[in-house]
Coordinates of C-alpha atoms and ligand atoms in Angstrom, one line a residue:
X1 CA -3.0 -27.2 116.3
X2 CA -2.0 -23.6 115.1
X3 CA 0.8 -24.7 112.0
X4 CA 3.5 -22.7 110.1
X5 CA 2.9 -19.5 112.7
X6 CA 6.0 -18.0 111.2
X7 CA 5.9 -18.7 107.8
X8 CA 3.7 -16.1 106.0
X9 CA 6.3 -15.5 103.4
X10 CA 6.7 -19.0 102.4
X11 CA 4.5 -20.9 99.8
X12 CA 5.6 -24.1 100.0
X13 CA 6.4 -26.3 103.5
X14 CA 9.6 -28.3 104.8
X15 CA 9.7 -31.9 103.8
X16 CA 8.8 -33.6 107.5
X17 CA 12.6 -34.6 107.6
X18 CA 13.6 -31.0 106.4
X19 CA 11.0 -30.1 109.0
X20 CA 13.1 -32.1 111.6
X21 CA 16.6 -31.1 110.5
X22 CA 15.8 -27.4 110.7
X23 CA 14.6 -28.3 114.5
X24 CA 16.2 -27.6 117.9
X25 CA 13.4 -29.0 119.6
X26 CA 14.2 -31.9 121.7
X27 CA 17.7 -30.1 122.7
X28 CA 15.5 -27.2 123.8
X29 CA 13.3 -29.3 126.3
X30 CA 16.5 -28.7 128.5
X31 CA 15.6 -24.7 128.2
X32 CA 11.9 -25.5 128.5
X33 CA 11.3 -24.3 131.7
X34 CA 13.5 -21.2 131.4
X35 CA 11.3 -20.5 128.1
X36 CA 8.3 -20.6 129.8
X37 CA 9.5 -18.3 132.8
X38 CA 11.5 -16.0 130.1
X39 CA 8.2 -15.8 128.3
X40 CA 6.3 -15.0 131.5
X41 CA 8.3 -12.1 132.9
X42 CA 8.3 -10.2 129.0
X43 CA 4.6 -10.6 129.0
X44 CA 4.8 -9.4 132.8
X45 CA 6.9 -6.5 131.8
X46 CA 4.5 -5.6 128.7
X47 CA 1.7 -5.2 130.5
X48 CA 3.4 -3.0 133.1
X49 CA 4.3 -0.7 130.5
X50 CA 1.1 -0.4 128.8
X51 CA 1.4 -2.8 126.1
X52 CA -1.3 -5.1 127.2
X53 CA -4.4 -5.3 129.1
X54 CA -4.5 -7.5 132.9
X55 CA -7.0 -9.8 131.4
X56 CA -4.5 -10.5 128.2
X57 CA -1.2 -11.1 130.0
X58 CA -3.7 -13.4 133.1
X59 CA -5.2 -15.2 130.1
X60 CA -0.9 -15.8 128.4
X61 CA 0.0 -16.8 131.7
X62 CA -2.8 -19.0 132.1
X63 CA -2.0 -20.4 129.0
X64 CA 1.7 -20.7 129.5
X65 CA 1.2 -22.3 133.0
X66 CA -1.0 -25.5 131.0
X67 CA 1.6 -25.9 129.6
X68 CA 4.1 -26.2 131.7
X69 CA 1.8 -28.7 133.5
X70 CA 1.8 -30.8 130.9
X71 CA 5.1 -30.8 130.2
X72 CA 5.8 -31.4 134.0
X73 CA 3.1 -34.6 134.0
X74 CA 5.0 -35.7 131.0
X75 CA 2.0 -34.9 128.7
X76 CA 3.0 -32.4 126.3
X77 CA 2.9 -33.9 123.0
X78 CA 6.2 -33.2 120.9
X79 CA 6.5 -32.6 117.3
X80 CA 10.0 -31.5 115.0
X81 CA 7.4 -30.3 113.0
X82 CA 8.1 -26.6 115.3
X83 CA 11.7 -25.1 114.6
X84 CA 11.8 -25.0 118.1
X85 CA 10.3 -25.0 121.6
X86 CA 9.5 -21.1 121.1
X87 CA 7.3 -22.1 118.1
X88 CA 5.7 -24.8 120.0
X89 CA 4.8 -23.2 123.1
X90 CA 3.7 -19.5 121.1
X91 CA 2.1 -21.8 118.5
X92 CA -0.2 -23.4 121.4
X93 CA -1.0 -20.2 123.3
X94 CA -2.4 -18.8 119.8
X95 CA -4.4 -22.2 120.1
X96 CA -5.8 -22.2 122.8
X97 CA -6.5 -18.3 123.7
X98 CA -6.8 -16.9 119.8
X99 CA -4.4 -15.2 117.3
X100 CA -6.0 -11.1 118.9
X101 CA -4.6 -12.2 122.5
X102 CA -1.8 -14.8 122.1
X103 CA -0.5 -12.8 119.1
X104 CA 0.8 -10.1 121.8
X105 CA 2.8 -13.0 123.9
X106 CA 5.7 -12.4 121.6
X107 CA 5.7 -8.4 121.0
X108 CA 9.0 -6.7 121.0
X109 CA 11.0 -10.0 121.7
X110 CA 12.7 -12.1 119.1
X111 CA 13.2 -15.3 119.4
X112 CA 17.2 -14.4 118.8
X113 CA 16.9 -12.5 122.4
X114 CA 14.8 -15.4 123.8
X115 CA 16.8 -18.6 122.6
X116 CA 20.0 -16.5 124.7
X117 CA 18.0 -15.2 127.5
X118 CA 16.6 -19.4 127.8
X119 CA 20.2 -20.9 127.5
X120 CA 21.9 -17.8 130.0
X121 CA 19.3 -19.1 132.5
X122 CA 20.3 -22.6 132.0
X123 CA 23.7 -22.3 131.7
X124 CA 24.1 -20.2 134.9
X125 CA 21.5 -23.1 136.8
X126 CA 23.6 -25.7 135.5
X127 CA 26.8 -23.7 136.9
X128 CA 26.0 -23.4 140.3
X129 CA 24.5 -27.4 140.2
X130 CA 28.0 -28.4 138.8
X131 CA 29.8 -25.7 141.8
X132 CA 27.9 -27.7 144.1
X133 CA 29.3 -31.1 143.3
X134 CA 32.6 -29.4 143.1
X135 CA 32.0 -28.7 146.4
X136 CA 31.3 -32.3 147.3
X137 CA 34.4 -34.0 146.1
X138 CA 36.7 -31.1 147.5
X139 CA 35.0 -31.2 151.0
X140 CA 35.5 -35.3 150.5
X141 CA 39.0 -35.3 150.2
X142 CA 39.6 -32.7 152.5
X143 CA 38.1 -35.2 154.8
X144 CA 40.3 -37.7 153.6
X145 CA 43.3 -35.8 153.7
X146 CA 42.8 -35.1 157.4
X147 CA 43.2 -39.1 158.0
X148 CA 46.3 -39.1 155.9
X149 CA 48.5 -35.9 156.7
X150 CA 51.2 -38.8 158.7
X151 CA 51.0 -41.5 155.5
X152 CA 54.1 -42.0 154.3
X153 CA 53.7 -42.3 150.5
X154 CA 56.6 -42.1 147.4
X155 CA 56.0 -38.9 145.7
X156 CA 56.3 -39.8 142.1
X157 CA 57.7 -37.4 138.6
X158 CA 58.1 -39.9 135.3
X159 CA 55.9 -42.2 137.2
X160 CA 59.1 -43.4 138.9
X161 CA 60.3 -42.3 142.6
X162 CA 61.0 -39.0 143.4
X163 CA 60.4 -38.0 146.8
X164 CA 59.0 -39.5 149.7
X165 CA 55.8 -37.4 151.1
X166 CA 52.2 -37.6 152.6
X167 CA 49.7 -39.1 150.6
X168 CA 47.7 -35.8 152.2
X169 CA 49.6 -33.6 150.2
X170 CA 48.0 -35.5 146.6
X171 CA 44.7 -35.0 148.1
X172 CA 45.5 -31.4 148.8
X173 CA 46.9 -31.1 145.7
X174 CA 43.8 -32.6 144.0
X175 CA 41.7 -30.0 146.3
X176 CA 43.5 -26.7 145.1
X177 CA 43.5 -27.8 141.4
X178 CA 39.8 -28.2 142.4
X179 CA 38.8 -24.9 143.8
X180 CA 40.7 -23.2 141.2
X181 CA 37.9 -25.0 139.1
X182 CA 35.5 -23.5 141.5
X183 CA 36.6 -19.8 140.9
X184 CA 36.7 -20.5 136.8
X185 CA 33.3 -21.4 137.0
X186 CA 32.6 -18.5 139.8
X187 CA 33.8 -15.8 137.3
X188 CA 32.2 -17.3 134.7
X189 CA 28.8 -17.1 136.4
X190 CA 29.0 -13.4 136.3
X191 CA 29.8 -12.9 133.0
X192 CA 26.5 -15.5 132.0
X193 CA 24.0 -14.3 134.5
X194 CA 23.4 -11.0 132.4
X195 CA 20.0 -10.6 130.4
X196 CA 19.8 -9.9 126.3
X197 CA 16.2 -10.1 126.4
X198 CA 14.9 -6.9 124.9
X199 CA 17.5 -6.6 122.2
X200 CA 15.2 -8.5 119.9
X201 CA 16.2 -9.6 116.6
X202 CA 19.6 -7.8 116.8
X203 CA 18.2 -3.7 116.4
X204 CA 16.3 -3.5 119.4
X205 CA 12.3 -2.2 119.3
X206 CA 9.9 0.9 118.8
X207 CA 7.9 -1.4 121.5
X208 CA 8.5 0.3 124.7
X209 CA 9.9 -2.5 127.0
X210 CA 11.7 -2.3 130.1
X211 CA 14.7 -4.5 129.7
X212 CA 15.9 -3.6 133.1
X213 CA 12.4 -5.0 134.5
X214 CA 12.6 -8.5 132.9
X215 CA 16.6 -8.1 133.9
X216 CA 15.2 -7.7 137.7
X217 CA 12.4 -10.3 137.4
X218 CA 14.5 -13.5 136.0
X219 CA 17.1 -13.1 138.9
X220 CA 20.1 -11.5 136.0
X221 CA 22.8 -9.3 137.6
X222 CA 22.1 -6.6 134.5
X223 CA 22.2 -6.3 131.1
X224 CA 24.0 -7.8 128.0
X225 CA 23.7 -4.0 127.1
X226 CA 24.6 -4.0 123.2
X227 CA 21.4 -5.8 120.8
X228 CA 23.8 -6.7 118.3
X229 CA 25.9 -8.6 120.9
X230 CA 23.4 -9.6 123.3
X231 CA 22.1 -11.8 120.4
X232 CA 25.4 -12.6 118.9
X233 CA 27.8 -13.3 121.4
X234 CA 27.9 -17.3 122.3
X235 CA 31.5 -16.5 124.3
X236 CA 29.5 -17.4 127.2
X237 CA 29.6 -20.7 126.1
X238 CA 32.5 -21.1 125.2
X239 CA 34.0 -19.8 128.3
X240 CA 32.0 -22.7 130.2
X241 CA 32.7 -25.5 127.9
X242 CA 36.3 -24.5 128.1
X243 CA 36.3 -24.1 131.9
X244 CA 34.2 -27.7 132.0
X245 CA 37.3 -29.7 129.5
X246 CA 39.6 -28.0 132.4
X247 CA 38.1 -29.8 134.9
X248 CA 37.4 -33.0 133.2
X249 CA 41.6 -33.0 132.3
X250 CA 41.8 -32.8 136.0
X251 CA 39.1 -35.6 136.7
X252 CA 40.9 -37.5 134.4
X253 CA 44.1 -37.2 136.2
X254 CA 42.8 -38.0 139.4
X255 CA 41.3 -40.8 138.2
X256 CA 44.6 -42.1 136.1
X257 CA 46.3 -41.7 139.8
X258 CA 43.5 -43.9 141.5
X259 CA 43.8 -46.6 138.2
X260 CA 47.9 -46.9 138.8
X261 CA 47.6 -46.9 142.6
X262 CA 44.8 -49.5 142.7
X263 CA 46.7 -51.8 140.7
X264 CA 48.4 -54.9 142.3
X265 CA 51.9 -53.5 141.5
X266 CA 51.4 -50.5 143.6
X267 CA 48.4 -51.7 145.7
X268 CA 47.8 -48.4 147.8
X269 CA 44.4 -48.0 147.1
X270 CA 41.3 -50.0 146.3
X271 CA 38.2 -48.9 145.2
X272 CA 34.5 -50.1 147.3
X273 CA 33.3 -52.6 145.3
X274 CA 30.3 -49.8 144.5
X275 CA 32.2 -49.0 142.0
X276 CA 33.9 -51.5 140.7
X277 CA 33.4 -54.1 137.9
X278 CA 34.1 -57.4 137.1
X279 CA 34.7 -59.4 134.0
X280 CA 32.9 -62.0 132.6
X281 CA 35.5 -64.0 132.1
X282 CA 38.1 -63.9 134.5
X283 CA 37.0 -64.6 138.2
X284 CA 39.4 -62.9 139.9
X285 CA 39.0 -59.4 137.9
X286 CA 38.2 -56.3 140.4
X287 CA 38.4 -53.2 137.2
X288 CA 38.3 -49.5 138.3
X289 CA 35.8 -49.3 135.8
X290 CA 34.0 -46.2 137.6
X291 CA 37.0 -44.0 137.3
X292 CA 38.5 -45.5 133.9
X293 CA 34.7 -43.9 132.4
X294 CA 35.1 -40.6 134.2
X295 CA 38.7 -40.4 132.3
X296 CA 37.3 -42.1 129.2
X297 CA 34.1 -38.9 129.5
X298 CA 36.9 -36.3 129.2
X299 CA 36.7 -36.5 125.4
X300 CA 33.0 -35.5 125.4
X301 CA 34.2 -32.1 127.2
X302 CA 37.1 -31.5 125.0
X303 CA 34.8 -32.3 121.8
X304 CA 32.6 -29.9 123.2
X305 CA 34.9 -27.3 123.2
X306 CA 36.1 -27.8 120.0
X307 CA 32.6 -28.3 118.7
X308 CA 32.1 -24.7 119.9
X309 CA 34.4 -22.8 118.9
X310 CA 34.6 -24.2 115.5
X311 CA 30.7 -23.1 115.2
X312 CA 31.3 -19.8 115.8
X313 CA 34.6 -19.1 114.4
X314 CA 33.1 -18.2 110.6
X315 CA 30.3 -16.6 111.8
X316 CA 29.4 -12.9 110.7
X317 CA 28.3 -10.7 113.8
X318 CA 24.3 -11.0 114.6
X319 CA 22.6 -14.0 114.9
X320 CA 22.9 -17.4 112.4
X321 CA 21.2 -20.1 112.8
X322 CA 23.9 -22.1 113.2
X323 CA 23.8 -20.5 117.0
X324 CA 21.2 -23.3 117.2
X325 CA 24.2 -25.8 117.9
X326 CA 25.3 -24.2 120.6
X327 CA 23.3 -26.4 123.2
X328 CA 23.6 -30.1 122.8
X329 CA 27.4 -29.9 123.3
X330 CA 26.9 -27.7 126.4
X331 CA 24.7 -30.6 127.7
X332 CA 27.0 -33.3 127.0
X333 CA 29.9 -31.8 128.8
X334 CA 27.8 -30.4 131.6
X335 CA 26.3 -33.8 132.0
X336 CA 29.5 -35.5 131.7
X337 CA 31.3 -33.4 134.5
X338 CA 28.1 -33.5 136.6
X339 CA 28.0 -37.6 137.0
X340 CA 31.8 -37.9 137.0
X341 CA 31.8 -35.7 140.4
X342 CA 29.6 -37.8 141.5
X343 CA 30.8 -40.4 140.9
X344 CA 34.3 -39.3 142.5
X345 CA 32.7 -38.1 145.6
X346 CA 31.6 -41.8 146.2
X347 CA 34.8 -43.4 144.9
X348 CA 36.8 -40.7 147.6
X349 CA 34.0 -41.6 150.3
X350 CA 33.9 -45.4 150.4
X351 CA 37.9 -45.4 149.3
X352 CA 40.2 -48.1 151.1
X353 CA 43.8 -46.7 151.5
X354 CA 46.1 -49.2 152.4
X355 CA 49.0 -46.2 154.5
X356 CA 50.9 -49.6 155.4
X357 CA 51.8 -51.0 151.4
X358 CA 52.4 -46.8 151.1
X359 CA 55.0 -46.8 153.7
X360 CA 57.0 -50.0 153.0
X361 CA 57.4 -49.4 149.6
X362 CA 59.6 -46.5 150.8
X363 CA 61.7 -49.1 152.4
X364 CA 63.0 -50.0 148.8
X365 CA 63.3 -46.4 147.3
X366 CA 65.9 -44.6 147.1
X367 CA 63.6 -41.8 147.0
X368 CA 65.2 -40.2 150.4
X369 CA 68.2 -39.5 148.1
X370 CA 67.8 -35.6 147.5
X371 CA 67.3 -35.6 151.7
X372 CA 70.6 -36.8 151.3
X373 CA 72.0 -34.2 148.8
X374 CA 70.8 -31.4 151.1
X375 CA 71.8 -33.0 154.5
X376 CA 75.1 -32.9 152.8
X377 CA 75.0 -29.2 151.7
X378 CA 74.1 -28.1 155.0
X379 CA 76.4 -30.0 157.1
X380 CA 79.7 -30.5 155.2
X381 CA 79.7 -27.1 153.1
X382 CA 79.3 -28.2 150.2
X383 CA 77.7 -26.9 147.3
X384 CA 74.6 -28.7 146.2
X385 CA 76.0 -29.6 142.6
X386 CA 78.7 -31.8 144.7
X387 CA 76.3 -33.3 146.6
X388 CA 74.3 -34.4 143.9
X389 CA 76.6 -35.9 142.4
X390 CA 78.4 -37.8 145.3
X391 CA 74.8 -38.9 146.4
X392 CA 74.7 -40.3 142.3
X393 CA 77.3 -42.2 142.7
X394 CA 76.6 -43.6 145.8
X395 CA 72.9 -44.4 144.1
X396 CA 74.5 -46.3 141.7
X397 CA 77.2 -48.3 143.1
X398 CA 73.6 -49.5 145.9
X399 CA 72.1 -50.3 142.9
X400 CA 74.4 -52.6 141.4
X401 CA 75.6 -54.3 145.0
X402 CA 71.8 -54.2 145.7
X403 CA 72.2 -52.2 148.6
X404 CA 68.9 -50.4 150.0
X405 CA 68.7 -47.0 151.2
X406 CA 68.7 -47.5 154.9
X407 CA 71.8 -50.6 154.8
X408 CA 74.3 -47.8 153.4
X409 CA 77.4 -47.5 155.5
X410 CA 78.8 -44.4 156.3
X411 CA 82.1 -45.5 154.9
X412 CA 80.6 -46.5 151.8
X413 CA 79.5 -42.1 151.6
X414 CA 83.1 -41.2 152.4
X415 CA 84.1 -42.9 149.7
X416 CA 81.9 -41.9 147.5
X417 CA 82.6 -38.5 148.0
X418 CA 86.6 -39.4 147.8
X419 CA 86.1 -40.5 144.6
X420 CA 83.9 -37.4 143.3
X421 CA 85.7 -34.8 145.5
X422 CA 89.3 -35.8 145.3
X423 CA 89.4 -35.1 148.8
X424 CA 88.6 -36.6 152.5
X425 CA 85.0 -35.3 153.8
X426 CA 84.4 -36.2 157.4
X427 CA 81.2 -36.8 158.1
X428 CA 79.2 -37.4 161.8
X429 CA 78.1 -41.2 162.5
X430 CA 74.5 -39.9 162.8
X431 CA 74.2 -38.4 159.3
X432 CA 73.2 -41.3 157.3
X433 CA 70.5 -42.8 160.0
X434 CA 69.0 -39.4 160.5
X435 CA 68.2 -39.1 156.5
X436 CA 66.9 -42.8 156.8
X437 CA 64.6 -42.0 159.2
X438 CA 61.5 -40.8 157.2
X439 CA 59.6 -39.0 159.9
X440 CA 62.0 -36.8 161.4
X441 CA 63.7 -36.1 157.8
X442 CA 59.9 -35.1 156.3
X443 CA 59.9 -32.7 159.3
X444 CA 63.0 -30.7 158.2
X445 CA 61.3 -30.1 155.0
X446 CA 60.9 -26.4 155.8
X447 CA 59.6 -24.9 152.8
X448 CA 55.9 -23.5 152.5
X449 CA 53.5 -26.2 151.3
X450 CA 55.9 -29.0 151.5
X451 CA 54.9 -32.2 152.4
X452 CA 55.7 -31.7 156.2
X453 CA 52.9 -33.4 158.0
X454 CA 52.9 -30.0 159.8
X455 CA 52.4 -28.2 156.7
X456 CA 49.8 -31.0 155.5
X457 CA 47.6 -30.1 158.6
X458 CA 48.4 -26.2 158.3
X459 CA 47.0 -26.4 154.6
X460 CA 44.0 -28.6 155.6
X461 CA 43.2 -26.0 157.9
X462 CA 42.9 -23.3 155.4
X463 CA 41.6 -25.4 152.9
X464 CA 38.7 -26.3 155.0
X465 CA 38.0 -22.6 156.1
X466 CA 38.2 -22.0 152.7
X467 CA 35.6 -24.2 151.1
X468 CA 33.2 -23.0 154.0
X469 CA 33.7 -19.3 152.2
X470 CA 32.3 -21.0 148.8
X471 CA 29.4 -22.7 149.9
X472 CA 28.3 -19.8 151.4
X473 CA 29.1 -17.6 148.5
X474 CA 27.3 -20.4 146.2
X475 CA 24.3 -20.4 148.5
X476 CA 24.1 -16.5 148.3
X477 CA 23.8 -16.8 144.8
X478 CA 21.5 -19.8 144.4
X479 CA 19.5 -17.5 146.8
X480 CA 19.3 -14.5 144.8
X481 CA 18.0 -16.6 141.6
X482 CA 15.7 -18.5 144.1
X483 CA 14.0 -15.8 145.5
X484 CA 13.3 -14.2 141.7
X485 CA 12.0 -17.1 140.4
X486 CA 9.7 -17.0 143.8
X487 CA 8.3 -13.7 143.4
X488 CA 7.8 -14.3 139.7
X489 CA 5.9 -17.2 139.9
X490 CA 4.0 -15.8 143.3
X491 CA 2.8 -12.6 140.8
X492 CA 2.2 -15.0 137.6
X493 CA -0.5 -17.3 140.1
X494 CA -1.9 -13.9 141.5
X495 CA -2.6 -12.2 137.9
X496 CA -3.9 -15.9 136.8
X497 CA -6.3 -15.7 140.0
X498 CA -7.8 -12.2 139.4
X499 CA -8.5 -12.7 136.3
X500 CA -11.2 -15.8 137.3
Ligands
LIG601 N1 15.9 -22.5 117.5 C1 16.7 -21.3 117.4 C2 18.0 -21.5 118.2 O1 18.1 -22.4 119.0 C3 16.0 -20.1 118.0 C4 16.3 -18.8 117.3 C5 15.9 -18.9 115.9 N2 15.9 -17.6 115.3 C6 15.7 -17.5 114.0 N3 15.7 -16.3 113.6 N4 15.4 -18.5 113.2 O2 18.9 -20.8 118.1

């Protein structure tokens, strides 16, 4: 094996755990194939414009195919001993083909531009993967949502009653935090799939390259113009990590809901035993544990983050190796959002919602108490402030006489608002039981994307249209990269053929 390709200027070698310290290898196995296809399309490019013969750039890609073979049969032998994949896989061209013909495979290409053209490639695969599961768990609880937009259910702020709802309008809410994920990562796409290959170390080259060619032939939407920021710039992944903690915090919350509601005090939910645990102690244990490790993986997205920014907050502009860092926290968030969407789209999927311990908890709330307020305002002219506070004292004198919601007496308001008025209200008979009445009181919730069941089903609607608009837009792009890598690969077998 071809050793120390780089290292002409040096004397002496790395220790072998030197050697290994300075490596990125086994986080670059991740960009391994994006290397190889990278590599392919420069040397594709090179011998378009003259810088190569057909039988060199057939017998790279010839080479450069082997080894992706191996690597896909699990055969390619691994060693820290490379800096990095790049060394590796130029290292074993030279090889196998000779220093005259396998020394061109890297001409007017550093591996500065490669190690960002690799990760771009990844990073915007691994984006559109990730959009997909998105996809998943908000088509699921749309789905869900449609079986729930009549399921009476206590709306809660400080964890304690608020207002009575739909348990619809959670899921719906869970769905438009959701696709607001979506359309972070959407915009984010566009600003990764760009190509710095060609900007070389960091001043560009005397070789004459065609960056929009390799642009055009990896599937990129242009050009990370600028060589000193195409090789410096790691914003890219910041923005993603950043855009990935988002939508862990919001994993985490959904799955905090689904932890509270599954518990025997509120009993509204319980997960499929799929995914659920038991202890090895207690016989009667059914734990969340699914949903309490999607919340618990949040930290590795927020670590990532931080990791991140704090690596490239003292850096000087061009290319340090401490750039090198950038990928195993991208992987650990990416691969901690990827399996917690999954794991939510099953959790969603086999979910058991019991709608009847939803609705008779409202029984003992006093939850319909703002209903109460504004029936007041709007039928006996008074402001809102008096309301509230008649409706306040009313709460608490229930309270203490233990008195529920729906067993208050009309005379019991009068007097109430007697004592915070000052003055006789009259009020009609029908007042008090119309509020009570959950249904018909939900229905007078007028305002847009209340919890109306009418409004539930309007937003379901348009929530469903709406996620049929990003698939397709998702499929468009995965597409557009498909097709690419496609015609690449169709002209790397075809210059590989002629050549035997
Ligand atoms: N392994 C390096 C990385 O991941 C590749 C670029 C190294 N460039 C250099 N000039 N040493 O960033």
């Amino acid at each position: 094996m071809v050793e120390d390709l780089y290292r002409a200027r040096l004397k002496e070698r790395p220790s072998s755990k030197t050697a290994a310290f300075l490596s990125s290898l086994y986080d670059d196995l991740r960009i391994l194939e994006e290397d190889l296809d990278g590599t392919e399309a420069h040397n594709i490019m090179l011998f378009e414009k003259g810088v190569m013969s057909k039988r060199e750039l057939a017998s790279i890609l010839a080479s450069l195919e082997g080894i992706r073979e191996e690597w896909c049969e699990g055969k390619l032998v691994l060693d820290t001993k490379f800096e990095d994949i790049h060394e590796l896989v130029e290292s074993r061209v030279v090889e196998e083909i000779g220093i005259e013909i396998g020394g061109k495979l890297h001409t007017g290409r550093s591996r500065n531009d490669q190690v960002a053209v690799d990760l771009r490639m990844r990073v915007r695969k691994d984006l559109l993967n990730l959009s997909d599961k998105l996809l998943d768990l908000i088509e699921v609880l749309i789905k869900l949502s449609e079986k729930h937009s009549d399921s009476l259910m206590i709306l809660y702020t400080h964890t304690q009653h608020a207002q009575v709802g739909v348990y619809a309008q959670y899921l719906l809410s869970y769905v438009d935090a959701l696709i607001r994920d979506f359309e972070r990562f959407s915009d984010c796409f566009v600003r990764v799939n760009l190509s710095p290959l060609g900007a070389c170390a960091i001043g560009g080259t005397s070789i004459p390259i065609d960056r929009d060619r390799t642009c055009e032939l990896l599937g990129f939407d242009g050009l990370v113009e600028n060589s000193i920021d195409a090789v410096s710039s790691r914003d890219f992944a910041v923005e993603t990590a950043s855009h990935l903690a988002t939508l862990m915090s919001g994993l985490s919350r959904i799955s905090e809901d689904l932890i509270l509601w599954s518990t025997s005090e509120f009993g509204y939910v319980e997960l499929s035993d799929e995914f659920s645990s038991t202890s090895s102690v207690m016989p009667q244990k059914k734990n969340p544990c699914s949903v309490e490790l999607v919340r618990g993986k949040t930290g590795i997205a927020y670590g990532a983050l931080v990791n991140l920014l704090t690596m490239v907050k003292g850096l000087n502009t061009g290319y340090s190796r401490d750039l090198q860092e950038t990928k195993s926290p991208l992987w650990t968030s990416f691969d901690a959002a990827e399996s917690s969407l999954e794991i939510l789209v099953g959790v969603f999927r086999t979910l058991k919602v019991k709608a009847d311990r939803m609705r008779s908890n409202i029984a003992e709330s006093y939850a319909p108490a703002v209903d109460l307020a504004e029936a007041l305002t709007r039928e006996c002219d008074l402001s809102f402030r008096e309301a509230h506070r008649i409706v306040g004292e009313l709460i608490r004198e229930s309270v203490k006489s233990k008195v529920l919601f729906n067993q208050i007496k009309t005379k019991t308001l009068e007097e109430a608002c007697k004592k915070v008025l000052g003055r006789d209200v009259v009020l009609s008979s029908s007042l008090l039981a119309t509020v009570a009445d959950i249904e018909s009181d939900l229905s007078r919730r007028v305002s847009v994307g209340s919890p109306n069941p009418s409004e539930a089903r309007r937003m379901i609607a348009l929530r469903k249209k709406n996620a049929k608009i990003l698939r397709t837009r998702l499929s468009d792009r995965n597409l557009k990269i498909e097709k690419a890598r496609k015609r690449l690969m169709t002209s790397v077998r075809r210059y590989i053929t002629k050549r035997r």
